[in-house]
């Protein structure tokens, strides 16, 4: 019984920590896909860029972790603005195949660019001393950095939820997701809104890439390798929501960790079965609007 | 003159120049053609996400070529022809080998990072009677696929059996193995288990971890919960190795009294800097560490530094490339560059080098696989940098898998 309880705690803990990284990276994708109807397979590129910027600042210029993370997030969000204007915008009206081809091309370019500038190895990331090692919570000890990930994820989901539900910008986004034409006709500048949402989504991805570098190592193949996870989170969660990807990331993180712990031989198989089951049951995802 | 006209004219000029250059090249090729040219077709991985190990191997090959070209008999010239298999793609590797044999008429096939690729090339080597020098691909059975194969790298059985023996010698009784769920993982698991149980230990539990794993905590947690004395872990080199080490240190297994042992794949010399202080004290088995103090290794390291400065750190792949070249150069030197495939194989199957950067090595004529020392190394800080410092040697190890599974 004791062993079972300890296994349960381990699975939940590691699963939630993994889920937070998935959530931070994917939530931006859910918002931009829901808002613009744009199939952005290159979303992971922004996460990888955030990770690269952060680790470079930390290892080459000895910038402290919180500052490096903030700088990387901001830099990627700013970089996303011209990209949205000049690269993504012309394809908003295009059909999905064109969008997939264009963004897949971006992914392959990012692999080459990452390898050219940073080499083929993964980037070293050392969390600051205060966040490494273990913390003892009395009944058992937990890895500190993963605990930090869980707390950060919880804070971020609260902030995002408040931002979307309680601010004017959030209301505009919700309006545009629900009905873009109507939103335009009541005077919402959707063009500007798209740019802002895209920058926000990309910045969030960069934040997730940076903060999650401990779990999803930053290397040239990042955007391609983890694409499936990001897409599962978004499709299971449903497009255009904050809650959907959160629940989906938890489901994915915990079940992936749990199945790997309990039935390692079947390993990665279960999450795909689970994804299929959810999508058969709710084709638009758990929280997607019909 | 119209614009098109001018363009045509300048194009014609270019053509003339090209023709002149071509003629000059041909002219000078006249006397050189009296030379014997030995062509070595190297199949390696040079692009894609898996290019790193190929690059390490190629650097070793190029370095040997650069350093020892002068030792070739006069009138003999060696040409390296590189082909990119882009990763573990047996079909591509096979096609490249075919082209190298039929179109370029190579005298040797060499290189190959991935075992499936080496297995696919074996039949080409047999048909064409071209010696095939495997410089990395470590699948135990591969050398049996063609009588024209020799291997100068290692097998995972060869590397991981000694670490099992060593662990048993420490008095540890309860072992745990965690390996990636693919062929080399099974070999590593088998090797450690054999070494450990022969020495009196028991493997209490084992886990095979799915290949696409980024977060190893669930597996490491399982190990922690079952409280073994020693855990043997094997995952592919690179970021998976770093991820395992992170999970290992995050979960505090050292503090929980579990010792981690592994192989050189996880404690890769060039990856150590990415792991922070985590690997300090970890014991692994390996055929080569660039921290080795042998004279031959110092010569190798000096040449490496002159060629690549700080841009790369040599590892066992680089030495595999280097030693494979040495074997081929010895064939050329002994025959003055005049040999056929069978003659070359006779020399290669009995090849010895008492003074490789990794110590004495030889090819076992019966299996055409390598016999070499396996070193037990501990990660220590040397001049402020982490290094795999060798502290125990198991001399002249033959592939234990082949000894346990004689050919039928």
mmCIF file of N, CA and C in Angstrom, chain A residues 68-168:
data_model
loop_
_atom_site.group_PDB
_atom_site.id
_atom_site.type_symbol
_atom_site.label_atom_id
_atom_site.label_comp_id
_atom_site.label_asym_id
_atom_site.label_seq_id
_atom_site.Cartn_x
_atom_site.Cartn_y
_atom_site.Cartn_z
ATOM 1 N N UNK A 68 17.620 36.207 -17.751
ATOM 2 C CA UNK A 68 17.821 35.585 -19.060
ATOM 3 C C UNK A 68 16.494 35.066 -19.607
ATOM 4 N N UNK A 69 15.697 34.487 -18.721
ATOM 5 C CA UNK A 69 14.407 33.946 -19.143
ATOM 6 C C UNK A 69 13.496 35.070 -19.627
ATOM 7 N N UNK A 70 13.455 36.170 -18.867
ATOM 8 C CA UNK A 70 12.605 37.299 -19.245
ATOM 9 C C UNK A 70 13.074 37.907 -20.561
ATOM 10 N N UNK A 71 14.383 38.062 -20.705
ATOM 11 C CA UNK A 71 14.928 38.664 -21.924
ATOM 12 C C UNK A 71 14.612 37.791 -23.136
ATOM 13 N N UNK A 72 14.771 36.490 -22.975
ATOM 14 C CA UNK A 72 14.510 35.578 -24.089
ATOM 15 C C UNK A 72 13.032 35.629 -24.480
ATOM 16 N N UNK A 73 12.155 35.654 -23.485
ATOM 17 C CA UNK A 73 10.719 35.710 -23.757
ATOM 18 C C UNK A 73 10.370 36.968 -24.541
ATOM 19 N N UNK A 74 10.906 38.090 -24.066
ATOM 20 C CA UNK A 74 10.621 39.372 -24.698
ATOM 21 C C UNK A 74 11.183 39.417 -26.123
ATOM 22 N N UNK A 75 12.416 38.940 -26.259
ATOM 23 C CA UNK A 75 13.065 38.980 -27.572
ATOM 24 C C UNK A 75 12.259 38.184 -28.593
ATOM 25 N N UNK A 76 11.810 36.999 -28.186
ATOM 26 C CA UNK A 76 11.067 36.163 -29.125
ATOM 27 C C UNK A 76 9.715 36.804 -29.452
ATOM 28 N N UNK A 77 9.064 37.384 -28.442
ATOM 29 C CA UNK A 77 7.781 38.040 -28.690
ATOM 30 C C UNK A 77 7.955 39.179 -29.693
ATOM 31 N N UNK A 78 9.034 39.937 -29.560
ATOM 32 C CA UNK A 78 9.282 41.051 -30.482
ATOM 33 C C UNK A 78 9.610 40.546 -31.882
ATOM 34 N N UNK A 79 10.429 39.496 -31.940
ATOM 35 C CA UNK A 79 10.783 38.918 -33.234
ATOM 36 C C UNK A 79 9.558 38.382 -33.964
ATOM 37 N N UNK A 80 8.582 37.943 -33.178
ATOM 38 C CA UNK A 80 7.394 37.341 -33.778
ATOM 39 C C UNK A 80 6.565 38.383 -34.528
ATOM 40 N N UNK A 81 6.688 39.663 -34.155
ATOM 41 C CA UNK A 81 5.857 40.698 -34.786
ATOM 42 C C UNK A 81 6.128 40.822 -36.283
ATOM 43 N N UNK A 82 7.398 41.070 -36.690
ATOM 44 C CA UNK A 82 7.633 41.131 -38.137
ATOM 45 C C UNK A 82 7.330 39.815 -38.848
ATOM 46 N N UNK A 83 7.585 38.701 -38.174
ATOM 47 C CA UNK A 83 7.294 37.404 -38.800
ATOM 48 C C UNK A 83 5.812 37.289 -39.112
ATOM 49 N N UNK A 84 4.992 37.712 -38.155
ATOM 50 C CA UNK A 84 3.550 37.626 -38.349
ATOM 51 C C UNK A 84 3.133 38.528 -39.508
ATOM 52 N N UNK A 85 3.661 39.757 -39.494
ATOM 53 C CA UNK A 85 3.295 40.744 -40.515
ATOM 54 C C UNK A 85 3.642 40.293 -41.925
ATOM 55 N N UNK A 86 4.879 39.802 -42.095
ATOM 56 C CA UNK A 86 5.373 39.612 -43.451
ATOM 57 C C UNK A 86 5.395 38.164 -43.924
ATOM 58 N N UNK A 87 5.338 37.226 -42.979
ATOM 59 C CA UNK A 87 5.451 35.826 -43.383
ATOM 60 C C UNK A 87 4.122 35.092 -43.216
ATOM 61 N N UNK A 88 3.490 35.290 -42.077
ATOM 62 C CA UNK A 88 2.273 34.545 -41.790
ATOM 63 C C UNK A 88 1.054 35.192 -42.436
ATOM 64 N N UNK A 89 0.985 36.528 -42.323
ATOM 65 C CA UNK A 89 -0.212 37.231 -42.787
ATOM 66 C C UNK A 89 -0.606 36.915 -44.231
ATOM 67 N N UNK A 90 0.381 36.899 -45.170
ATOM 68 C CA UNK A 90 -0.027 36.631 -46.552
ATOM 69 C C UNK A 90 -0.713 35.275 -46.726
ATOM 70 N N UNK A 91 -0.538 34.387 -45.761
ATOM 71 C CA UNK A 91 -1.110 33.056 -45.920
ATOM 72 C C UNK A 91 -2.370 32.828 -45.086
ATOM 73 N N UNK A 92 -2.888 33.881 -44.456
ATOM 74 C CA UNK A 92 -4.080 33.699 -43.615
ATOM 75 C C UNK A 92 -5.245 33.132 -44.410
ATOM 76 N N UNK A 93 -5.390 33.624 -45.651
ATOM 77 C CA UNK A 93 -6.529 33.167 -46.439
ATOM 78 C C UNK A 93 -6.244 31.883 -47.210
ATOM 79 N N UNK A 94 -4.972 31.483 -47.201
ATOM 80 C CA UNK A 94 -4.587 30.329 -48.022
ATOM 81 C C UNK A 94 -5.165 29.046 -47.433
ATOM 82 N N UNK A 95 -5.151 27.965 -48.242
ATOM 83 C CA UNK A 95 -5.703 26.744 -47.657
ATOM 84 C C UNK A 95 -4.676 26.080 -46.748
ATOM 85 N N UNK A 96 -5.175 25.108 -45.976
ATOM 86 C CA UNK A 96 -4.361 24.573 -44.887
ATOM 87 C C UNK A 96 -3.078 23.901 -45.369
ATOM 88 N N UNK A 97 -3.155 23.295 -46.555
ATOM 89 C CA UNK A 97 -1.970 22.607 -47.056
ATOM 90 C C UNK A 97 -0.816 23.594 -47.264
ATOM 91 N N UNK A 98 -1.154 24.774 -47.815
ATOM 92 C CA UNK A 98 -0.113 25.788 -48.010
ATOM 93 C C UNK A 98 0.494 26.206 -46.675
ATOM 94 N N UNK A 99 -0.391 26.393 -45.683
ATOM 95 C CA UNK A 99 0.101 26.819 -44.378
ATOM 96 C C UNK A 99 1.009 25.749 -43.771
ATOM 97 N N UNK A 100 0.587 24.491 -43.913
ATOM 98 C CA UNK A 100 1.391 23.397 -43.369
ATOM 99 C C UNK A 100 2.753 23.347 -44.054
ATOM 100 N N UNK A 101 2.741 23.504 -45.385
ATOM 101 C CA UNK A 101 4.004 23.454 -46.116
ATOM 102 C C UNK A 101 4.931 24.586 -45.689
ATOM 103 N N UNK A 102 4.359 25.786 -45.569
ATOM 104 C CA UNK A 102 5.184 26.934 -45.216
ATOM 105 C C UNK A 102 5.770 26.759 -43.818
ATOM 106 N N UNK A 103 4.920 26.372 -42.854
ATOM 107 C CA UNK A 103 5.427 26.294 -41.486
ATOM 108 C C UNK A 103 6.352 25.092 -41.299
ATOM 109 N N UNK A 104 6.096 24.017 -42.040
ATOM 110 C CA UNK A 104 7.011 22.871 -41.979
ATOM 111 C C UNK A 104 8.376 23.282 -42.517
ATOM 112 N N UNK A 105 8.354 24.093 -43.578
ATOM 113 C CA UNK A 105 9.605 24.620 -44.120
ATOM 114 C C UNK A 105 10.355 25.418 -43.062
ATOM 115 N N UNK A 106 9.599 26.234 -42.315
ATOM 116 C CA UNK A 106 10.224 27.011 -41.235
ATOM 117 C C UNK A 106 10.884 26.085 -40.213
ATOM 118 N N UNK A 107 10.187 24.979 -39.902
ATOM 119 C CA UNK A 107 10.747 24.041 -38.926
ATOM 120 C C UNK A 107 12.085 23.500 -39.418
ATOM 121 N N UNK A 108 12.129 23.076 -40.690
ATOM 122 C CA UNK A 108 13.381 22.523 -41.207
ATOM 123 C C UNK A 108 14.470 23.585 -41.245
ATOM 124 N N UNK A 109 14.067 24.823 -41.581
ATOM 125 C CA UNK A 109 15.069 25.890 -41.569
ATOM 126 C C UNK A 109 15.610 26.102 -40.158
ATOM 127 N N UNK A 110 14.707 26.014 -39.174
ATOM 128 C CA UNK A 110 15.154 26.246 -37.802
ATOM 129 C C UNK A 110 16.146 25.168 -37.367
ATOM 130 N N UNK A 111 15.945 23.925 -37.851
ATOM 131 C CA UNK A 111 16.892 22.856 -37.510
ATOM 132 C C UNK A 111 18.287 23.221 -38.029
ATOM 133 N N UNK A 112 18.327 23.689 -39.289
ATOM 134 C CA UNK A 112 19.617 24.036 -39.887
ATOM 135 C C UNK A 112 20.243 25.250 -39.209
ATOM 136 N N UNK A 113 19.400 26.248 -38.919
ATOM 137 C CA UNK A 113 19.922 27.470 -38.297
ATOM 138 C C UNK A 113 20.469 27.159 -36.901
ATOM 139 N N UNK A 114 19.705 26.365 -36.139
ATOM 140 C CA UNK A 114 20.153 26.009 -34.789
ATOM 141 C C UNK A 114 21.484 25.291 -34.838
ATOM 142 N N UNK A 115 21.613 24.370 -35.796
ATOM 143 C CA UNK A 115 22.846 23.603 -35.888
ATOM 144 C C UNK A 115 24.008 24.495 -36.324
ATOM 145 N N UNK A 116 23.708 25.450 -37.215
ATOM 146 C CA UNK A 116 24.762 26.322 -37.718
ATOM 147 C C UNK A 116 25.328 27.198 -36.606
ATOM 148 N N UNK A 117 24.434 27.788 -35.812
ATOM 149 C CA UNK A 117 24.900 28.742 -34.812
ATOM 150 C C UNK A 117 25.298 28.094 -33.489
ATOM 151 N N UNK A 118 24.616 27.020 -33.117
ATOM 152 C CA UNK A 118 24.857 26.459 -31.781
ATOM 153 C C UNK A 118 25.424 25.049 -31.810
ATOM 154 N N UNK A 119 25.620 24.483 -33.005
ATOM 155 C CA UNK A 119 26.168 23.133 -33.086
ATOM 156 C C UNK A 119 25.111 22.083 -32.817
ATOM 157 N N UNK A 120 25.464 20.824 -33.080
ATOM 158 C CA UNK A 120 24.454 19.758 -33.015
ATOM 159 C C UNK A 120 24.112 19.301 -31.593
ATOM 160 N N UNK A 121 24.953 19.620 -30.616
ATOM 161 C CA UNK A 121 24.694 19.110 -29.263
ATOM 162 C C UNK A 121 23.603 19.915 -28.574
ATOM 163 N N UNK A 122 23.023 19.327 -27.526
ATOM 164 C CA UNK A 122 22.018 20.072 -26.772
ATOM 165 C C UNK A 122 22.710 21.125 -25.905
ATOM 166 N N UNK A 123 21.968 22.174 -25.623
ATOM 167 C CA UNK A 123 22.540 23.299 -24.884
ATOM 168 C C UNK A 123 22.586 22.996 -23.389
ATOM 169 N N UNK A 124 23.716 23.319 -22.759
ATOM 170 C CA UNK A 124 23.781 23.086 -21.317
ATOM 171 C C UNK A 124 22.844 24.045 -20.583
ATOM 172 N N UNK A 125 22.126 23.534 -19.614
ATOM 173 C CA UNK A 125 21.284 24.402 -18.795
ATOM 174 C C UNK A 125 21.438 23.994 -17.342
ATOM 175 N N UNK A 126 21.942 24.905 -16.538
ATOM 176 C CA UNK A 126 22.072 24.636 -15.112
ATOM 177 C C UNK A 126 21.143 25.566 -14.357
ATOM 178 N N UNK A 127 20.104 25.042 -13.719
ATOM 179 C CA UNK A 127 19.263 25.922 -12.924
ATOM 180 C C UNK A 127 20.090 26.528 -11.784
ATOM 181 N N UNK A 128 19.710 27.733 -11.343
ATOM 182 C CA UNK A 128 20.472 28.349 -10.257
ATOM 183 C C UNK A 128 20.470 27.457 -9.013
ATOM 184 N N UNK A 129 21.472 27.672 -8.172
ATOM 185 C CA UNK A 129 21.669 26.792 -7.018
ATOM 186 C C UNK A 129 20.408 26.673 -6.166
ATOM 187 N N UNK A 130 19.690 27.803 -6.037
ATOM 188 C CA UNK A 130 18.502 27.794 -5.180
ATOM 189 C C UNK A 130 17.421 26.857 -5.717
ATOM 190 N N UNK A 131 17.473 26.580 -7.024
ATOM 191 C CA UNK A 131 16.423 25.751 -7.622
ATOM 192 C C UNK A 131 16.897 24.334 -7.939
ATOM 193 N N UNK A 132 18.162 24.011 -7.590
ATOM 194 C CA UNK A 132 18.585 22.646 -7.884
ATOM 195 C C UNK A 132 18.564 21.808 -6.606
ATOM 196 N N UNK A 133 18.775 20.533 -6.796
ATOM 197 C CA UNK A 133 18.722 19.625 -5.651
ATOM 198 C C UNK A 133 17.292 19.270 -5.298
ATOM 199 N N UNK A 134 17.073 18.972 -4.037
ATOM 200 C CA UNK A 134 15.765 18.489 -3.599
ATOM 201 C C UNK A 134 15.231 19.353 -2.474
ATOM 202 N N UNK A 135 13.915 19.464 -2.381
ATOM 203 C CA UNK A 135 13.366 20.088 -1.182
ATOM 204 C C UNK A 135 12.593 19.038 -0.391
ATOM 205 N N UNK A 136 12.714 19.167 0.911
ATOM 206 C CA UNK A 136 12.090 18.185 1.789
ATOM 207 C C UNK A 136 10.780 18.753 2.296
ATOM 208 N N UNK A 137 9.680 18.080 1.958
ATOM 209 C CA UNK A 137 8.379 18.574 2.423
ATOM 210 C C UNK A 137 7.895 17.788 3.649
ATOM 211 N N UNK A 138 8.853 17.269 4.425
ATOM 212 C CA UNK A 138 8.460 16.535 5.622
ATOM 213 C C UNK A 138 8.233 15.076 5.335
ATOM 214 N N UNK A 139 7.168 14.746 4.600
ATOM 215 C CA UNK A 139 6.874 13.330 4.368
ATOM 216 C C UNK A 139 7.735 12.732 3.272
ATOM 217 N N UNK A 140 8.193 13.542 2.343
ATOM 218 C CA UNK A 140 9.150 13.053 1.357
ATOM 219 C C UNK A 140 9.766 14.237 0.628
ATOM 220 N N UNK A 141 10.880 13.969 -0.101
ATOM 221 C CA UNK A 141 11.535 15.097 -0.760
ATOM 222 C C UNK A 141 11.230 15.083 -2.254
ATOM 223 N N UNK A 142 11.201 16.294 -2.812
ATOM 224 C CA UNK A 142 10.899 16.455 -4.232
ATOM 225 C C UNK A 142 12.014 17.239 -4.906
ATOM 226 N N UNK A 143 12.263 16.947 -6.197
ATOM 227 C CA UNK A 143 13.242 17.755 -6.921
ATOM 228 C C UNK A 143 12.792 19.217 -6.963
ATOM 229 N N UNK A 144 13.692 20.119 -6.602
ATOM 230 C CA UNK A 144 13.316 21.525 -6.462
ATOM 231 C C UNK A 144 12.871 22.148 -7.778
ATOM 232 N N UNK A 145 13.667 21.888 -8.846
ATOM 233 C CA UNK A 145 13.346 22.571 -10.094
ATOM 234 C C UNK A 145 11.975 22.163 -10.621
ATOM 235 N N UNK A 146 11.654 20.885 -10.470
ATOM 236 C CA UNK A 146 10.348 20.426 -10.933
ATOM 237 C C UNK A 146 9.222 21.018 -10.096
ATOM 238 N N UNK A 147 9.486 21.193 -8.814
ATOM 239 C CA UNK A 147 8.480 21.859 -7.972
ATOM 240 C C UNK A 147 8.275 23.292 -8.465
ATOM 241 N N UNK A 148 9.400 23.932 -8.798
ATOM 242 C CA UNK A 148 9.347 25.294 -9.329
ATOM 243 C C UNK A 148 8.540 25.330 -10.633
ATOM 244 N N UNK A 149 8.718 24.323 -11.481
ATOM 245 C CA UNK A 149 7.957 24.258 -12.733
ATOM 246 C C UNK A 149 6.458 24.197 -12.459
ATOM 247 N N UNK A 150 6.084 23.387 -11.475
ATOM 248 C CA UNK A 150 4.662 23.241 -11.166
ATOM 249 C C UNK A 150 4.084 24.562 -10.675
ATOM 250 N N UNK A 151 4.825 25.222 -9.791
ATOM 251 C CA UNK A 151 4.347 26.504 -9.273
ATOM 252 C C UNK A 151 4.247 27.520 -10.407
ATOM 253 N N UNK A 152 5.289 27.592 -11.244
ATOM 254 C CA UNK A 152 5.251 28.563 -12.343
ATOM 255 C C UNK A 152 4.090 28.283 -13.277
ATOM 256 N N UNK A 153 3.861 27.010 -13.562
ATOM 257 C CA UNK A 153 2.760 26.660 -14.452
ATOM 258 C C UNK A 153 1.435 27.106 -13.858
ATOM 259 N N UNK A 154 1.261 26.871 -12.558
ATOM 260 C CA UNK A 154 0.013 27.257 -11.897
ATOM 261 C C UNK A 154 -0.167 28.770 -11.936
ATOM 262 N N UNK A 155 0.926 29.494 -11.696
ATOM 263 C CA UNK A 155 0.841 30.957 -11.735
ATOM 264 C C UNK A 155 0.476 31.432 -13.141
ATOM 265 N N UNK A 156 1.132 30.837 -14.141
ATOM 266 C CA UNK A 156 0.891 31.270 -15.516
ATOM 267 C C UNK A 156 -0.549 31.004 -15.948
ATOM 268 N N UNK A 157 -1.087 29.860 -15.571
ATOM 269 C CA UNK A 157 -2.439 29.560 -16.021
ATOM 270 C C UNK A 157 -3.431 30.515 -15.350
ATOM 271 N N UNK A 158 -3.150 30.877 -14.102
ATOM 272 C CA UNK A 158 -4.020 31.836 -13.422
ATOM 273 C C UNK A 158 -3.956 33.200 -14.112
ATOM 274 N N UNK A 159 -2.721 33.651 -14.376
ATOM 275 C CA UNK A 159 -2.543 34.950 -15.027
ATOM 276 C C UNK A 159 -3.229 34.979 -16.391
ATOM 277 N N UNK A 160 -3.032 33.913 -17.153
ATOM 278 C CA UNK A 160 -3.613 33.873 -18.482
ATOM 279 C C UNK A 160 -5.134 33.861 -18.409
ATOM 280 N N UNK A 161 -5.643 33.110 -17.472
ATOM 281 C CA UNK A 161 -7.091 33.017 -17.333
ATOM 282 C C UNK A 161 -7.663 34.379 -16.961
ATOM 283 N N UNK A 162 -7.021 35.028 -15.982
ATOM 284 C CA UNK A 162 -7.476 36.367 -15.598
ATOM 285 C C UNK A 162 -7.375 37.318 -16.776
ATOM 286 N N UNK A 163 -6.255 37.236 -17.488
ATOM 287 C CA UNK A 163 -6.030 38.124 -18.620
ATOM 288 C C UNK A 163 -7.100 37.951 -19.687
ATOM 289 N N UNK A 164 -7.477 36.721 -19.942
ATOM 290 C CA UNK A 164 -8.433 36.475 -21.017
ATOM 291 C C UNK A 164 -9.864 36.762 -20.575
ATOM 292 N N UNK A 165 -10.142 36.497 -19.297
ATOM 293 C CA UNK A 165 -11.515 36.658 -18.822
ATOM 294 C C UNK A 165 -11.806 38.074 -18.328
ATOM 295 N N UNK A 166 -10.783 38.757 -17.797
ATOM 296 C CA UNK A 166 -11.047 39.997 -17.078
ATOM 297 C C UNK A 166 -10.524 41.257 -17.750
ATOM 298 N N UNK A 167 -9.755 41.122 -18.839
ATOM 299 C CA UNK A 167 -9.243 42.357 -19.435
ATOM 300 C C UNK A 167 -9.950 42.616 -20.762
ATOM 301 N N UNK A 168 -9.788 43.870 -21.205
ATOM 302 C CA UNK A 168 -10.374 44.279 -22.465
ATOM 303 C C UNK A 168 -9.762 43.504 -23.632
#
